[in-house]
């Protein structure tokens, strides 16, 4: 008999006052007992709506059944047939819009905590040293993957399992893309990202770090070097700025810079790590997405006394995950909603404040979005010493500038055939944020997976 | 890992390393740079490519020991390895055939100047060079430039070598003597580049400069290296590092370069105290 409790089994968390000053993980994960109790809530539906909600089609009821039976290794093995990075997805996927959004139990009460269970099974496997898949026998075909983020890793993992000789080209000194430089330690421990990526490397994937495709080597040169297909998963890492006065003052960061310093370069551990970061006492983060929440919560942990989110729409419209907004509020982040920056003020060198204007929301437009407009004469000044801009990113232009024949959207996204992720250039596939603009980790992984399937179909034909 | 094949000292604070880096050596052009991480856990610093050898797959870097990370670099010898060496990065310099070019290099800025001036010479230009430094030991690559340049002038602040004064004093003298240049390329400390552009802009001589702002990734994903050029924000790591000197907001560059000065000094102090 299933556990018919309406609520998910609660996952232990660090208390807000403690965690707001450390970089350790906020959510502590289920114990085996809690995991089995939650797994009992799954009704094992025959039509499996949850699987339809998962961009990489993890066999959800099957793995949950193993968790309920206490066979955690079997649960892990079931998950990794479809998902190469389950410890990561279990933590950062917006499950409310995906698998859990479709769960039957969600109609009367809370859905089954699929994400927490996936995380539990993956953590169990990493902790108890369950080996990854053995290196398969090579089929002799060479495929290049540009970018070691979620899209590239998932594409490389799937092709590796099929016996392809895959080489990942990564621009930075560490793999993981946004998992490594963007999402903070307190949401996604980096040691875990490294371990999970190591499982992909064990499939025999070759990794070239410090190689910037477009500069170190071009896509055409990859083909000349014998690669038969190229997957571009170069992400959307180009930060947007507002173009307002004072944006180049000292103390103004893009969220990408701020988070890269702290996460990839571990500036939070200065001076043991030599990369510095400057967080003042009063910090404003401009924007309302997950990146803004990450930057604000990071600033708090670095010792800021007051951190506010400045967003031009209201609470309802914040694009960040509800859970992240909730965590931020618990930790004491202020929300200055319906406010838009007009200019950043400084003493000639450093930031001293930001002039904002109050906004109001108009009637919904054709797309259903209520567009914000300024309230005349409502300008006000926030006194600050740091401003972090988190208003979005676009695809890096390097690949498109150096790859003739690649069709691109006006805003910079690579155009692909939706079913196969094929681009306009023969043999070149693309996926993830490079195609969609900034989206989610799991959608990028889904795209990498789709491309791997299409590459396999194309190369195994000959 | 990237093996150091050769290392030598050019003077008390400036050193040269030849590093085995196949991907960089295969593609790099004058004007480009690399991001270097000396050890696992270290910071990323940008260093300009001073020379390269495609056959041997090597890249030469020349750096001045100014702080924590360059000191760590300086402790390494031939046969040691660098943890990371990413590149080539940045846009290659726009080097079109010119008739008469003046290269001005301040201190370690002579290193990135070298491949650009040599290439212009190969393209058929007459090239003169002015090298500057605080005193004689800060002037580097004099012989390397003399090997192909038409004239090489030196300026030191204390007069220990060449003209006593600044590179701008030599520049003014050359122009006063009636020397004409189609272009000046100037690489060195920001105040020096600013002073040179102050003169050349007035005289209508196009002047290229190479900016060296604070960088983290060096690939265009953070904007830490942003500079204002012609009123527009540019990222030096992808739009540069070479820019039209007439258009650069040098004062802003100088302000931004000092952003972490106190923390850098702190780090060096900790290191000294062990």
Short mmCIF file of N, CA and C in Angstrom, two decimals, chain B residues 20-106:
data_model
loop_
_atom_site.label_atom_id
_atom_site.label_comp_id
_atom_site.label_asym_id
_atom_site.label_seq_id
_atom_site.Cartn_x
_atom_site.Cartn_y
_atom_site.Cartn_z
N UNK B 20 55.69 24.64 -24.18
CA UNK B 20 55.12 23.74 -25.19
C UNK B 20 53.60 23.80 -25.10
N UNK B 21 52.96 24.36 -26.12
CA UNK B 21 51.51 24.55 -26.10
C UNK B 21 51.00 24.42 -27.54
N UNK B 22 50.78 23.16 -27.99
CA UNK B 22 50.48 22.91 -29.41
C UNK B 22 49.28 23.70 -29.95
N UNK B 23 48.17 23.73 -29.18
CA UNK B 23 46.98 24.41 -29.72
C UNK B 23 47.22 25.90 -29.89
N UNK B 24 47.96 26.50 -28.99
CA UNK B 24 48.22 27.94 -29.08
C UNK B 24 49.20 28.21 -30.22
N UNK B 25 50.27 27.41 -30.26
CA UNK B 25 51.33 27.65 -31.25
C UNK B 25 50.82 27.49 -32.68
N UNK B 26 49.86 26.62 -32.85
CA UNK B 26 49.35 26.31 -34.18
C UNK B 26 48.63 27.51 -34.81
N UNK B 27 47.96 28.32 -33.97
CA UNK B 27 47.08 29.35 -34.52
C UNK B 27 47.45 30.79 -34.19
N UNK B 28 48.31 31.02 -33.19
CA UNK B 28 48.43 32.37 -32.65
C UNK B 28 49.02 33.35 -33.66
N UNK B 29 48.64 34.61 -33.50
CA UNK B 29 49.11 35.69 -34.36
C UNK B 29 49.54 36.85 -33.46
N UNK B 30 50.38 37.76 -33.98
CA UNK B 30 50.76 38.92 -33.17
C UNK B 30 49.54 39.66 -32.65
N UNK B 31 49.61 40.08 -31.40
CA UNK B 31 48.49 40.81 -30.79
C UNK B 31 47.67 39.94 -29.87
N UNK B 32 47.81 38.63 -29.98
CA UNK B 32 46.97 37.74 -29.16
C UNK B 32 47.66 37.41 -27.83
N UNK B 33 46.88 36.82 -26.92
CA UNK B 33 47.41 36.54 -25.59
C UNK B 33 46.95 35.17 -25.11
N UNK B 34 47.48 34.76 -23.98
CA UNK B 34 47.04 33.51 -23.35
C UNK B 34 46.62 33.81 -21.91
N UNK B 35 45.77 32.94 -21.36
CA UNK B 35 45.45 33.00 -19.93
C UNK B 35 46.23 31.86 -19.28
N UNK B 36 46.97 32.19 -18.26
CA UNK B 36 47.85 31.21 -17.63
C UNK B 36 47.43 30.98 -16.19
N UNK B 37 47.41 29.72 -15.79
CA UNK B 37 47.26 29.37 -14.39
C UNK B 37 48.50 28.56 -14.02
N UNK B 38 49.25 29.05 -13.07
CA UNK B 38 50.54 28.44 -12.78
C UNK B 38 50.34 27.07 -12.14
N UNK B 39 49.50 27.04 -11.09
CA UNK B 39 49.26 25.80 -10.36
C UNK B 39 47.76 25.56 -10.26
N UNK B 40 47.39 24.34 -10.03
CA UNK B 40 46.04 23.98 -9.63
C UNK B 40 45.66 24.86 -8.45
N UNK B 41 44.49 25.49 -8.51
CA UNK B 41 44.09 26.35 -7.40
C UNK B 41 44.59 27.77 -7.50
N UNK B 42 45.37 28.08 -8.54
CA UNK B 42 45.88 29.44 -8.71
C UNK B 42 44.90 30.34 -9.42
N UNK B 43 45.28 31.61 -9.59
CA UNK B 43 44.41 32.52 -10.34
C UNK B 43 44.80 32.49 -11.81
N UNK B 44 43.92 33.01 -12.66
CA UNK B 44 44.19 33.09 -14.10
C UNK B 44 44.75 34.48 -14.40
N UNK B 45 45.88 34.54 -15.08
CA UNK B 45 46.40 35.85 -15.47
C UNK B 45 46.64 35.90 -16.97
N UNK B 46 46.39 37.06 -17.59
CA UNK B 46 46.64 37.19 -19.03
C UNK B 46 48.09 37.54 -19.30
N UNK B 47 48.69 36.91 -20.28
CA UNK B 47 50.05 37.25 -20.71
C UNK B 47 50.08 37.29 -22.24
N UNK B 48 50.70 38.32 -22.76
CA UNK B 48 50.73 38.47 -24.20
C UNK B 48 51.74 37.51 -24.82
N UNK B 49 51.42 37.07 -26.02
CA UNK B 49 52.33 36.16 -26.74
C UNK B 49 53.46 36.99 -27.33
N UNK B 50 54.69 36.69 -26.93
CA UNK B 50 55.82 37.49 -27.38
C UNK B 50 56.46 36.88 -28.63
N UNK B 51 56.27 35.58 -28.81
CA UNK B 51 56.83 34.91 -29.97
C UNK B 51 56.25 33.50 -30.03
N UNK B 52 56.45 32.84 -31.17
CA UNK B 52 55.93 31.48 -31.29
C UNK B 52 56.70 30.74 -32.36
N UNK B 53 56.65 29.41 -32.27
CA UNK B 53 57.31 28.58 -33.25
C UNK B 53 56.35 27.43 -33.58
N UNK B 54 55.77 27.50 -34.79
CA UNK B 54 54.72 26.53 -35.14
C UNK B 54 55.30 25.11 -35.25
N UNK B 55 56.53 25.01 -35.75
CA UNK B 55 57.15 23.70 -35.92
C UNK B 55 57.38 23.02 -34.56
N UNK B 56 57.97 23.77 -33.66
CA UNK B 56 58.29 23.19 -32.35
C UNK B 56 57.08 23.22 -31.42
N UNK B 57 55.99 23.80 -31.87
CA UNK B 57 54.75 23.92 -31.07
C UNK B 57 55.01 24.66 -29.77
N UNK B 58 55.79 25.74 -29.84
CA UNK B 58 56.10 26.49 -28.62
C UNK B 58 55.60 27.93 -28.71
N UNK B 59 55.36 28.49 -27.55
CA UNK B 59 54.93 29.88 -27.42
C UNK B 59 55.83 30.54 -26.38
N UNK B 60 56.25 31.76 -26.67
CA UNK B 60 57.12 32.48 -25.73
C UNK B 60 56.31 33.53 -24.98
N UNK B 61 56.46 33.53 -23.67
CA UNK B 61 55.84 34.59 -22.86
C UNK B 61 56.95 35.35 -22.14
N UNK B 62 56.74 36.64 -21.99
CA UNK B 62 57.67 37.49 -21.24
C UNK B 62 56.86 38.21 -20.19
N UNK B 63 57.28 38.14 -18.96
CA UNK B 63 56.46 38.71 -17.90
C UNK B 63 57.35 39.40 -16.89
N UNK B 64 56.75 40.36 -16.22
CA UNK B 64 57.46 41.06 -15.15
C UNK B 64 56.95 40.51 -13.83
N UNK B 65 57.84 40.28 -12.89
CA UNK B 65 57.44 39.77 -11.58
C UNK B 65 56.93 40.95 -10.76
N UNK B 66 55.60 41.02 -10.63
CA UNK B 66 55.01 42.19 -9.97
C UNK B 66 54.18 41.82 -8.75
N UNK B 67 53.81 40.56 -8.60
CA UNK B 67 52.93 40.21 -7.48
C UNK B 67 52.94 38.73 -7.23
N UNK B 68 51.95 38.28 -6.53
CA UNK B 68 51.88 36.90 -6.05
C UNK B 68 52.04 35.88 -7.18
N UNK B 69 51.20 35.98 -8.20
CA UNK B 69 51.17 34.93 -9.22
C UNK B 69 52.40 34.97 -10.13
N UNK B 70 52.84 36.17 -10.50
CA UNK B 70 54.05 36.22 -11.33
C UNK B 70 55.26 35.73 -10.54
N UNK B 71 55.24 35.89 -9.20
CA UNK B 71 56.34 35.36 -8.40
C UNK B 71 56.30 33.83 -8.41
N UNK B 72 55.10 33.27 -8.34
CA UNK B 72 54.97 31.81 -8.42
C UNK B 72 55.48 31.30 -9.76
N UNK B 73 55.16 32.05 -10.80
CA UNK B 73 55.61 31.69 -12.15
C UNK B 73 57.13 31.71 -12.17
N UNK B 74 57.68 32.73 -11.55
CA UNK B 74 59.12 32.93 -11.57
C UNK B 74 59.88 31.82 -10.83
N UNK B 75 59.20 31.12 -9.93
CA UNK B 75 59.86 30.04 -9.19
C UNK B 75 60.04 28.78 -10.05
N UNK B 76 59.33 28.73 -11.18
CA UNK B 76 59.42 27.54 -12.03
C UNK B 76 60.63 27.63 -12.97
N UNK B 77 61.14 26.47 -13.33
CA UNK B 77 62.32 26.40 -14.20
C UNK B 77 62.00 25.51 -15.41
N UNK B 78 62.93 25.45 -16.33
CA UNK B 78 62.78 24.56 -17.48
C UNK B 78 62.50 23.14 -16.97
N UNK B 79 61.66 22.42 -17.69
CA UNK B 79 61.20 21.06 -17.35
C UNK B 79 60.07 21.04 -16.32
N UNK B 80 59.80 22.17 -15.64
CA UNK B 80 58.58 22.24 -14.83
C UNK B 80 57.40 22.46 -15.78
N UNK B 81 56.19 22.36 -15.22
CA UNK B 81 55.00 22.53 -16.06
C UNK B 81 54.07 23.58 -15.51
N UNK B 82 53.31 24.19 -16.42
CA UNK B 82 52.25 25.11 -16.03
C UNK B 82 50.95 24.34 -16.04
N UNK B 83 50.09 24.62 -15.08
CA UNK B 83 48.84 23.89 -14.99
C UNK B 83 47.94 24.18 -16.20
N UNK B 84 47.81 25.46 -16.57
CA UNK B 84 46.91 25.83 -17.67
C UNK B 84 47.49 26.94 -18.53
N UNK B 85 47.22 26.85 -19.82
CA UNK B 85 47.79 27.79 -20.79
C UNK B 85 46.76 27.86 -21.94
N UNK B 86 45.78 28.74 -21.80
CA UNK B 86 44.64 28.74 -22.74
C UNK B 86 44.80 29.81 -23.80
N UNK B 87 44.52 29.44 -25.03
CA UNK B 87 44.57 30.44 -26.09
C UNK B 87 44.75 29.80 -27.45
N UNK B 88 45.08 30.61 -28.45
CA UNK B 88 45.30 32.05 -28.37
C UNK B 88 43.98 32.79 -28.16
N UNK B 89 44.04 33.91 -27.45
CA UNK B 89 42.84 34.69 -27.16
C UNK B 89 42.99 36.10 -27.72
N UNK B 90 41.87 36.76 -27.84
CA UNK B 90 41.86 38.12 -28.38
C UNK B 90 41.94 38.11 -29.90
N UNK B 91 41.74 39.31 -30.48
CA UNK B 91 41.83 39.41 -31.94
C UNK B 91 43.27 39.66 -32.33
N UNK B 92 43.70 39.02 -33.41
CA UNK B 92 45.03 39.34 -33.91
C UNK B 92 45.08 40.84 -34.25
N UNK B 93 46.25 41.45 -34.11
CA UNK B 93 46.39 42.87 -34.45
C UNK B 93 46.14 43.06 -35.95
N UNK B 94 45.52 44.18 -36.29
CA UNK B 94 45.26 44.53 -37.69
C UNK B 94 46.54 45.08 -38.30
N UNK B 95 47.32 44.23 -38.90
CA UNK B 95 48.60 44.72 -39.40
C UNK B 95 48.58 44.77 -40.92
N UNK B 96 48.28 45.96 -41.43
CA UNK B 96 48.27 46.13 -42.88
C UNK B 96 49.58 46.77 -43.32
N UNK B 97 49.94 46.56 -44.56
CA UNK B 97 51.20 47.15 -45.03
C UNK B 97 51.18 48.67 -44.83
N UNK B 98 52.23 49.20 -44.25
CA UNK B 98 52.38 50.64 -44.01
C UNK B 98 53.76 51.02 -44.49
N UNK B 99 53.97 52.32 -44.71
CA UNK B 99 55.30 52.74 -45.16
C UNK B 99 56.24 52.98 -43.98
N UNK B 100 55.77 53.81 -43.05
CA UNK B 100 56.66 54.15 -41.93
C UNK B 100 55.92 53.98 -40.61
N UNK B 101 56.48 53.16 -39.76
CA UNK B 101 55.81 52.86 -38.50
C UNK B 101 56.77 53.13 -37.34
N UNK B 102 56.23 53.67 -36.25
CA UNK B 102 57.02 53.83 -35.04
C UNK B 102 56.43 52.94 -33.95
N UNK B 103 57.25 52.06 -33.40
CA UNK B 103 56.81 51.23 -32.28
C UNK B 103 57.34 51.80 -30.99
N UNK B 104 56.48 51.93 -30.00
CA UNK B 104 56.93 52.44 -28.70
C UNK B 104 56.59 51.40 -27.64
N UNK B 105 57.63 50.94 -26.93
CA UNK B 105 57.40 49.91 -25.92
C UNK B 105 57.90 50.38 -24.56
N UNK B 106 57.02 50.35 -23.58
CA UNK B 106 57.42 50.76 -22.24
C UNK B 106 57.61 49.54 -21.36
#
